[in-house]
Amino acid sequence: MSGRFYVTTPIYYVNASPHVGTAYTTVVADALARYHRLRGDETFFLTGTDEHGLKLQTEAEKQGMTPQAFVDSMSERFRGLLPKLLLTPDDFIRTTQARHEARVQHWWARCRESGDIYLGAWEGLYCVACEEMYTEKELLPGGLCPVHERPVGRVQEESYFFRMSRYADRLLAYYQRRPEAVRPETRLNEVVSFIEGGLRDLSISRTSFTWGIPVPGDPKHVMYVWFDALFNYLTAVEDQGRAGRFWPPDVQLVGKDILRFHAVYWPAFLMSAGFEDDALPRTVWGHGWLVTGGKKVSKTRAGGGVSRGTTDAVRLADALGADALRYFLLREVSFGQDGEWSVPALVGRVRAELTETVGNLLNRALPFLAKHFDGLVPAPGEPTDVDRALEAAAESAARGAAEAWGEPAPHRALEHTIELARAGNKYFDESAPWKLAKSGDVARLATVIYHVLEVVRQVSLALWPATPSKSDALRAQLGLEPLAGHVGADLWPHTWGGLASGTKVAPGAPVFPRYDAQQEAQIFAALDVSADDAAEEKPAPAKAEPPPAKKAEKAPEKPVNDAPVPPITYDDLMAKVDLRVGRVKTAERIPRKDRLLKLSVDLGEPAGPRTIIAGIATAYAPEALVERQVVVVANLPPRDFGGGLVSHGMLLAASTADGLTLATFEKDAAPGTRVK
Ligand code: MSP
């Protein structure tokens, strides 16, 4: 690790309240900052608000407010979101602050001294929502802005220009030498072909409105909002006297919509202001959008987002809690790609992975401590092969997650961590501690319970960048202090055995409570999830989580069953029901169908694997199913789920108090074998 880490988000326009799309980038940045703090790196995380420009002046006028009063009140909404989402920036910058205005004027003067700023006439097609000029060719049919799908305006005024054209060659040479400066690679290609297409000089001042930073020496001009805004990344670290330590930024997170500003204009401004190549930002990361029904979630277009749940970040944080919202955003979206926003999907994922996998693991182990070990973490005995396999799984999860956070690929980092929690549950099942307790094998019981608790400790650490308050709550039950980074101290769980024997545990209420159907309906109603979406895609009915003390010592729960079925003969069974061994080859989520997974299942048939649509998404993450053996009802007629989804079979599963569980086989069985 570098020992220092500077991460930035874009600064947000304050023309409307924060929504889940803008919260997304800040959550990713916060998780990266927390990860680096855990690793002992000196970390600086910057976010803030972008407060100048015509868009804001117009919005303030509409509200009958002065621009300053308007941006003050709106910026407060973004700042207010920080504690609600457990966001921990080291500075929150506002472009109307004096510290920023003075510095931007300084950078303007530097660019002018370089001969890169000249006075000219500005004429063209302008989208106020983007604050960007477009050519006819770039517009959608009907002359609409390609991002906002709204009409652009024709503008003409005197303006200062920046000699962007002068920087094309240097930028191309720079990206050739340092391709990692724009990521992912596909975005670098977009940037390079944009530059190769030729760079036009850029208009960087306006005279048609006044809400901006005055141009030094010519105050009838105000600066173009992007010239002003991009320099925020320097203002904050300079103002805190930390530029020497933190400049240049390690990762600048930006939505793909504003990549061009950050990967073309921004380095060109810096070059002009006298920055050498090695003082340019190390990586600009162009991530995807949160979308609903394929459309970007945004303040100017709520789009199809209404029925899938509100997109208002404050309402979401209030109703769902910070940890759940953060976890979903980091885990669901493959970082870099677009990701579907949906409250029912969030509830389903949190239940399957946090409640039923992580929370469950702790709740299953704690009762053994009270009953057999005086509430103290027991000392493990000599490890068996099974124990060693779990230890190895933990070490590889920690390594995999660290690599993924470093990339950054938060979705993969969390997958490694959840995989470890799953391995912990499997170990618990296979070690059957309730049997050890019954037979009085306390020594082996101690080893098993120690291993489970150490897995929970490691999971709590590795989840902390995503779910800080829930991680600390898990740790509190293990008798451990809340986490905080210390410069120079690497707290990552690289090695097995950090949990000290003799630690007093402190069992409490379940860390990830399980909502019953009524509570869930209330959440959906509070968040504008349409009844249709909630009914169709609501995860399987939830049951209240039993109190931990009663739960774990029992063998599996008694089945929750439907009415008895009239008897049939064996011949009937064999003649009518064709059950086969299946092996899952691939599994994926289905956009807008939160309860369903699309599987391809090998039944040993020459035609290849079958597509089976299964209502198990709330209980199983798709990745966890690949290569699993399942029991398939193979002779049902195809079932049409709409939208081109047809299922050619059904998986057998039982609904237990712990959720849905798939029928499987104890030993390997060849796909297609008849089950009888
Ligand atoms: N003010 C400029 C940025 C200046 S940075 C020097 C701006 N602001 S914005 O509020 O319109 O959007 C800022 C960022 O919010 C986007 O680039 C992106 O990071 C994030 N997002 C806004 N909507 C989003 C989604 N629907 N999904 C993911 N991120 C989104 O542009």
PDB file of C-alpha atoms in Angstrom, residues 386-506:
ATOM      1  CA  VAL A 386     -11.993 -29.342   8.535  1.00  0.00           C
ATOM      2  CA  ASP A 387     -10.914 -26.508  10.831  1.00  0.00           C
ATOM      3  CA  ARG A 388      -7.823 -25.881   8.736  1.00  0.00           C
ATOM      4  CA  ALA A 389      -9.929 -25.718   5.601  1.00  0.00           C
ATOM      5  CA  LEU A 390     -12.054 -22.985   7.178  1.00  0.00           C
ATOM      6  CA  GLU A 391      -8.925 -21.107   8.271  1.00  0.00           C
ATOM      7  CA  ALA A 392      -7.597 -21.311   4.722  1.00  0.00           C
ATOM      8  CA  ALA A 393     -10.940 -20.094   3.341  1.00  0.00           C
ATOM      9  CA  ALA A 394     -10.746 -17.104   5.683  1.00  0.00           C
ATOM     10  CA  GLU A 395      -7.238 -16.240   4.590  1.00  0.00           C
ATOM     11  CA  SER A 396      -8.124 -16.466   0.947  1.00  0.00           C
ATOM     12  CA  ALA A 397     -11.300 -14.366   1.493  1.00  0.00           C
ATOM     13  CA  ALA A 398      -9.249 -11.662   3.205  1.00  0.00           C
ATOM     14  CA  ARG A 399      -6.712 -11.678   0.380  1.00  0.00           C
ATOM     15  CA  GLY A 400      -9.378 -11.650  -2.325  1.00  0.00           C
ATOM     16  CA  ALA A 401     -11.366  -8.884  -0.660  1.00  0.00           C
ATOM     17  CA  ALA A 402      -8.259  -6.745  -0.137  1.00  0.00           C
ATOM     18  CA  GLU A 403      -7.322  -7.082  -3.779  1.00  0.00           C
ATOM     19  CA  ALA A 404     -10.840  -6.169  -4.865  1.00  0.00           C
ATOM     20  CA  TRP A 405     -11.068  -3.104  -2.594  1.00  0.00           C
ATOM     21  CA  GLY A 406      -7.707  -2.019  -3.980  1.00  0.00           C
ATOM     22  CA  GLU A 407      -8.879  -2.185  -7.597  1.00  0.00           C
ATOM     23  CA  PRO A 408     -11.504  -0.827  -6.659  1.00  0.00           C
ATOM     24  CA  ALA A 409     -14.251  -3.428  -7.139  1.00  0.00           C
ATOM     25  CA  PRO A 410     -16.414  -3.216  -3.995  1.00  0.00           C
ATOM     26  CA  HIS A 411     -18.985  -5.705  -5.322  1.00  0.00           C
ATOM     27  CA  ARG A 412     -16.291  -8.369  -5.588  1.00  0.00           C
ATOM     28  CA  ALA A 413     -14.736  -7.479  -2.262  1.00  0.00           C
ATOM     29  CA  LEU A 414     -18.084  -8.001  -0.551  1.00  0.00           C
ATOM     30  CA  GLU A 415     -18.694 -11.215  -2.445  1.00  0.00           C
ATOM     31  CA  HIS A 416     -15.462 -12.642  -0.978  1.00  0.00           C
ATOM     32  CA  THR A 417     -16.607 -11.621   2.480  1.00  0.00           C
ATOM     33  CA  ILE A 418     -20.107 -13.092   2.153  1.00  0.00           C
ATOM     34  CA  GLU A 419     -18.575 -16.244   0.725  1.00  0.00           C
ATOM     35  CA  LEU A 420     -16.585 -16.570   3.956  1.00  0.00           C
ATOM     36  CA  ALA A 421     -19.755 -16.152   6.028  1.00  0.00           C
ATOM     37  CA  ARG A 422     -21.366 -18.874   3.896  1.00  0.00           C
ATOM     38  CA  ALA A 423     -18.366 -21.124   4.509  1.00  0.00           C
ATOM     39  CA  GLY A 424     -18.804 -20.429   8.236  1.00  0.00           C
ATOM     40  CA  ASN A 425     -22.449 -21.538   8.100  1.00  0.00           C
ATOM     41  CA  LYS A 426     -21.548 -24.658   6.170  1.00  0.00           C
ATOM     42  CA  TYR A 427     -18.844 -25.481   8.723  1.00  0.00           C
ATOM     43  CA  PHE A 428     -21.376 -24.974  11.515  1.00  0.00           C
ATOM     44  CA  ASP A 429     -23.868 -27.324   9.817  1.00  0.00           C
ATOM     45  CA  GLU A 430     -21.255 -29.978   9.138  1.00  0.00           C
ATOM     46  CA  SER A 431     -19.691 -29.766  12.585  1.00  0.00           C
ATOM     47  CA  ALA A 432     -23.168 -30.060  14.194  1.00  0.00           C
ATOM     48  CA  PRO A 433     -22.241 -28.437  17.522  1.00  0.00           C
ATOM     49  CA  TRP A 434     -25.626 -29.371  18.969  1.00  0.00           C
ATOM     50  CA  LYS A 435     -24.558 -33.017  18.680  1.00  0.00           C
ATOM     51  CA  LEU A 436     -21.200 -32.279  20.337  1.00  0.00           C
ATOM     52  CA  ALA A 437     -23.041 -30.541  23.172  1.00  0.00           C
ATOM     53  CA  LYS A 438     -25.374 -33.477  23.555  1.00  0.00           C
ATOM     54  CA  SER A 439     -22.565 -36.030  23.632  1.00  0.00           C
ATOM     55  CA  GLY A 440     -20.567 -33.913  26.075  1.00  0.00           C
ATOM     56  CA  ASP A 441     -17.583 -33.400  23.728  1.00  0.00           C
ATOM     57  CA  VAL A 442     -16.825 -29.958  25.128  1.00  0.00           C
ATOM     58  CA  ALA A 443     -13.250 -29.851  23.809  1.00  0.00           C
ATOM     59  CA  ARG A 444     -14.362 -30.264  20.202  1.00  0.00           C
ATOM     60  CA  LEU A 445     -17.313 -27.929  20.818  1.00  0.00           C
ATOM     61  CA  ALA A 446     -14.846 -25.252  21.975  1.00  0.00           C
ATOM     62  CA  THR A 447     -12.860 -25.567  18.753  1.00  0.00           C
ATOM     63  CA  VAL A 448     -15.947 -25.392  16.569  1.00  0.00           C
ATOM     64  CA  ILE A 449     -17.462 -22.400  18.338  1.00  0.00           C
ATOM     65  CA  TYR A 450     -14.122 -20.580  18.377  1.00  0.00           C
ATOM     66  CA  HIS A 451     -13.843 -21.052  14.615  1.00  0.00           C
ATOM     67  CA  VAL A 452     -17.334 -19.738  13.987  1.00  0.00           C
ATOM     68  CA  LEU A 453     -16.771 -16.661  16.156  1.00  0.00           C
ATOM     69  CA  GLU A 454     -13.423 -15.912  14.539  1.00  0.00           C
ATOM     70  CA  VAL A 455     -15.140 -16.035  11.151  1.00  0.00           C
ATOM     71  CA  VAL A 456     -17.734 -13.531  12.426  1.00  0.00           C
ATOM     72  CA  ARG A 457     -14.929 -11.280  13.678  1.00  0.00           C
ATOM     73  CA  GLN A 458     -13.183 -11.376  10.320  1.00  0.00           C
ATOM     74  CA  VAL A 459     -16.439 -10.782   8.465  1.00  0.00           C
ATOM     75  CA  SER A 460     -17.249  -7.808  10.720  1.00  0.00           C
ATOM     76  CA  LEU A 461     -13.887  -6.276   9.832  1.00  0.00           C
ATOM     77  CA  ALA A 462     -14.116  -6.915   6.128  1.00  0.00           C
ATOM     78  CA  LEU A 463     -17.677  -5.564   5.979  1.00  0.00           C
ATOM     79  CA  TRP A 464     -16.802  -2.394   7.870  1.00  0.00           C
ATOM     80  CA  PRO A 465     -16.068  -0.233   4.804  1.00  0.00           C
ATOM     81  CA  ALA A 466     -19.618  -1.022   3.630  1.00  0.00           C
ATOM     82  CA  THR A 467     -21.635  -1.440   6.833  1.00  0.00           C
ATOM     83  CA  PRO A 468     -19.730   0.391   9.571  1.00  0.00           C
ATOM     84  CA  SER A 469     -22.410   0.606  12.237  1.00  0.00           C
ATOM     85  CA  LYS A 470     -23.604  -2.975  11.786  1.00  0.00           C
ATOM     86  CA  SER A 471     -20.010  -4.207  11.810  1.00  0.00           C
ATOM     87  CA  ASP A 472     -19.441  -2.422  15.080  1.00  0.00           C
ATOM     88  CA  ALA A 473     -22.677  -3.914  16.444  1.00  0.00           C
ATOM     89  CA  LEU A 474     -21.489  -7.423  15.502  1.00  0.00           C
ATOM     90  CA  ARG A 475     -18.199  -6.682  17.203  1.00  0.00           C
ATOM     91  CA  ALA A 476     -19.922  -5.397  20.326  1.00  0.00           C
ATOM     92  CA  GLN A 477     -21.663  -8.773  20.665  1.00  0.00           C
ATOM     93  CA  LEU A 478     -18.267 -10.456  20.340  1.00  0.00           C
ATOM     94  CA  GLY A 479     -17.004  -8.199  23.131  1.00  0.00           C
ATOM     95  CA  LEU A 480     -14.810  -6.159  20.751  1.00  0.00           C
ATOM     96  CA  GLU A 481     -14.250  -2.411  20.450  1.00  0.00           C
ATOM     97  CA  PRO A 482     -15.731  -0.457  17.521  1.00  0.00           C
ATOM     98  CA  LEU A 483     -13.331  -0.060  14.616  1.00  0.00           C
ATOM     99  CA  ALA A 484     -11.411   3.093  13.778  1.00  0.00           C
ATOM    100  CA  GLY A 485      -8.428   3.471  11.493  1.00  0.00           C
ATOM    101  CA  HIS A 486      -5.011   4.296  12.921  1.00  0.00           C
ATOM    102  CA  VAL A 487      -2.349   5.600  10.571  1.00  0.00           C
ATOM    103  CA  GLY A 488       0.376   2.987  10.283  1.00  0.00           C
ATOM    104  CA  ALA A 489      -1.685   0.133  11.805  1.00  0.00           C
ATOM    105  CA  ASP A 490      -2.972  -2.443   9.328  1.00  0.00           C
ATOM    106  CA  LEU A 491      -6.098  -3.971  10.877  1.00  0.00           C
ATOM    107  CA  TRP A 492      -7.058  -6.163   7.916  1.00  0.00           C
ATOM    108  CA  PRO A 493      -7.633  -9.801   8.958  1.00  0.00           C
ATOM    109  CA  HIS A 494      -4.633 -11.291   7.158  1.00  0.00           C
ATOM    110  CA  THR A 495      -4.107 -14.097   9.607  1.00  0.00           C
ATOM    111  CA  TRP A 496      -6.287 -16.463  11.543  1.00  0.00           C
ATOM    112  CA  GLY A 497      -6.850 -16.210  15.270  1.00  0.00           C
ATOM    113  CA  GLY A 498      -7.260 -12.526  16.142  1.00  0.00           C
ATOM    114  CA  LEU A 499     -10.123 -13.262  18.521  1.00  0.00           C
ATOM    115  CA  ALA A 500      -8.677 -13.714  22.002  1.00  0.00           C
ATOM    116  CA  SER A 501      -9.886 -16.674  24.031  1.00  0.00           C
ATOM    117  CA  GLY A 502     -11.442 -15.526  27.260  1.00  0.00           C
ATOM    118  CA  THR A 503     -13.096 -12.450  25.685  1.00  0.00           C
ATOM    119  CA  LYS A 504     -16.479 -11.848  27.304  1.00  0.00           C
ATOM    120  CA  VAL A 505     -19.227 -11.854  24.690  1.00  0.00           C
ATOM    121  CA  ALA A 506     -22.257  -9.623  25.012  1.00  0.00           C
TER     122      ALA A 506
END
